Coordinates of C-alpha atoms in Angstrom, one line a residue:
X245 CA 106.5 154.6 155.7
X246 CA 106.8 151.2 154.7
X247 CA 107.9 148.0 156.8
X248 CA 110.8 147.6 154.5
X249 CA 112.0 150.9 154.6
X250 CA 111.7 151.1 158.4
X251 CA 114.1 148.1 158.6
X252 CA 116.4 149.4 156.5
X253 CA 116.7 152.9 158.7
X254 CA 116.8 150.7 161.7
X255 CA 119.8 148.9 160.5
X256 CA 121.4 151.9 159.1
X257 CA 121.6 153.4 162.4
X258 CA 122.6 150.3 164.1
X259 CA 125.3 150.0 161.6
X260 CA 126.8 153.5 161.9
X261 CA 126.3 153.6 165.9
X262 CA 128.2 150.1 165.8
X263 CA 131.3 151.9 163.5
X264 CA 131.2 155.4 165.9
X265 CA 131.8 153.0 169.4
X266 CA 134.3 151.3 167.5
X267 CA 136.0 153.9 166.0
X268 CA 136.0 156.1 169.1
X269 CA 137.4 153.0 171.4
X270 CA 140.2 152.5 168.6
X271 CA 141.5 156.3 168.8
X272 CA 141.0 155.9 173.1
X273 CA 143.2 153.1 172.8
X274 CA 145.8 154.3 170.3
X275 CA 145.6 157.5 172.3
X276 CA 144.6 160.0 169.2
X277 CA 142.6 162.9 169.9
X278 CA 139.5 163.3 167.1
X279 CA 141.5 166.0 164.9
X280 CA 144.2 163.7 164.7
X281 CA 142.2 160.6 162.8
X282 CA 140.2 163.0 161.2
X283 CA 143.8 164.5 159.8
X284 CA 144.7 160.6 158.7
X285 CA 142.0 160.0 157.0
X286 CA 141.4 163.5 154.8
X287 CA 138.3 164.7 156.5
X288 CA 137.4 167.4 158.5
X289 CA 137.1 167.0 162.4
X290 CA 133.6 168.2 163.0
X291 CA 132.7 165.3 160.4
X292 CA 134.5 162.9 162.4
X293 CA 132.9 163.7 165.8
X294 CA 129.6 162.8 163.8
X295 CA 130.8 159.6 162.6
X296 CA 132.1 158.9 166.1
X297 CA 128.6 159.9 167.5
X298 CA 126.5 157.3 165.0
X299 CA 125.2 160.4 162.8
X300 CA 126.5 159.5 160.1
X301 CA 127.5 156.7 157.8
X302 CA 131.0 157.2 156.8
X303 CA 131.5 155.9 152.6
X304 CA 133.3 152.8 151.7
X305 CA 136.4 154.6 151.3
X306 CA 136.6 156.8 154.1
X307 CA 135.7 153.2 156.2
X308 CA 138.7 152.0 155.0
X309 CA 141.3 154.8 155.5
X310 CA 139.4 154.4 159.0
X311 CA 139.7 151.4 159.2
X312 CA 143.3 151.6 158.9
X313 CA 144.6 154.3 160.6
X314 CA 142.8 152.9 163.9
X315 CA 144.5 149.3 163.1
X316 CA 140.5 148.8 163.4
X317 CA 139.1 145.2 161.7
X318 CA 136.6 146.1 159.5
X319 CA 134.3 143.3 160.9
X320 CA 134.4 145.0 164.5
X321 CA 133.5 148.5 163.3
X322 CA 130.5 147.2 161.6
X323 CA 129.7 145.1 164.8
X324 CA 130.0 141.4 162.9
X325 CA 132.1 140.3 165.6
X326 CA 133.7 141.2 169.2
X327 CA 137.1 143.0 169.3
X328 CA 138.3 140.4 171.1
X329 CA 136.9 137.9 168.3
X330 CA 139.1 139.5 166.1
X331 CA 142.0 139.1 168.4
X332 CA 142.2 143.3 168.7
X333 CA 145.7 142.4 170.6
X334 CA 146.8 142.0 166.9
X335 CA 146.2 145.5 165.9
X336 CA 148.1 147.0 169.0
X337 CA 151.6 146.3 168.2
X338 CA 154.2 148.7 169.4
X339 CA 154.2 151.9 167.3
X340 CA 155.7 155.4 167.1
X341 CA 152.2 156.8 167.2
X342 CA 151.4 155.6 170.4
X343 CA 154.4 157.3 172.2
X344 CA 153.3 161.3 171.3
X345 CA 151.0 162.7 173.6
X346 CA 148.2 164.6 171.6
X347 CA 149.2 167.7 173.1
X348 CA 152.7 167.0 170.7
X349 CA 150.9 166.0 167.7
X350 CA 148.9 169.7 168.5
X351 CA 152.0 171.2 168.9
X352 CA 153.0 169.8 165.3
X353 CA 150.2 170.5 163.3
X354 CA 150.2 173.8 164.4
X355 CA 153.6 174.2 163.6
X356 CA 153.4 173.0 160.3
X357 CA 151.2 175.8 159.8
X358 CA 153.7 178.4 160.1
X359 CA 154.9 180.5 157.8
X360 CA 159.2 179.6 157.3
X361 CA 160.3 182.7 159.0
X362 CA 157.6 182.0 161.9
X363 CA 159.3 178.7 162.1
X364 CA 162.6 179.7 162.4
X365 CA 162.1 181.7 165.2
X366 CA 160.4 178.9 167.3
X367 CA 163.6 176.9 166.4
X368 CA 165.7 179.5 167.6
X369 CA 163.5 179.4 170.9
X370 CA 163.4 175.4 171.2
X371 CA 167.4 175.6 170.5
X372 CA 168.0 178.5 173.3
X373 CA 166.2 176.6 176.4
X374 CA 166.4 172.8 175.4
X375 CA 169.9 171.8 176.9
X376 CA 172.8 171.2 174.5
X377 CA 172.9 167.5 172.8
X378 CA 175.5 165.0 173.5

């Protein structure tokens, strides 16, 4: 194989094992299990654990939907600079997101799955041992 071509393989890999740290310190931090950035950004989980690993190269526009559902700075997931660099205190303002547990967002993907009548027997459930609002 050529000189050239070895370099470029070398920084390939460098380049997507710099994105996969990022990207799997981003979701630690906001708290997001792997199905649920892999739900945000329209692909499938078992493709996002390989992205996360460094297997794979995600394409421009999945890096960008990445990009933004982990508040992530483009420049840190492809290792230009240090997430403190890039003032990553920025990106970890206060937001609904970081409140549900994943076991909730589980619990709501799932149920969004279920067929109406399925649904409304859950409700029923939920209604009958949650106490009764204020």
């Amino acid at each position: 194989m050529p000189a050239p071509e070895l370099a470029r393989r070398r920084i390939e890999r460098k380049l997507s094992l710099s994105v996969g740290v990022a990207a799997k310190a981003a979701r630690m931090r906001a708290g997001l299990t792997q199905a649920d950035v892999a739900d945000r950004i329209g692909i499938a989980s078992e493709v996002y654990g390989r992205l996360e690993r460094g297997k794979m190269m995600p394409s421009v526009p999945t890096l960008f939907r990445l990009c933004l559902a982990l508040q992530l700075s483009a420049d840190v997931s492809m290792g230009l600079v240090t997430a403190a660099a890039a003032g990553a205190a920025v990106w970890e303002e206060d937001s609904p997101d970081k409140d549900h547990l994943p076991e909730m967002r589980r619990l709501l993907r799932t149920l969004r799955r279920l067929p109406r009548h399925q649904l409304k027997l859950v409700t029923l459930v939920a209604s009958a041992i949650l106490p009764p609002r204020r």
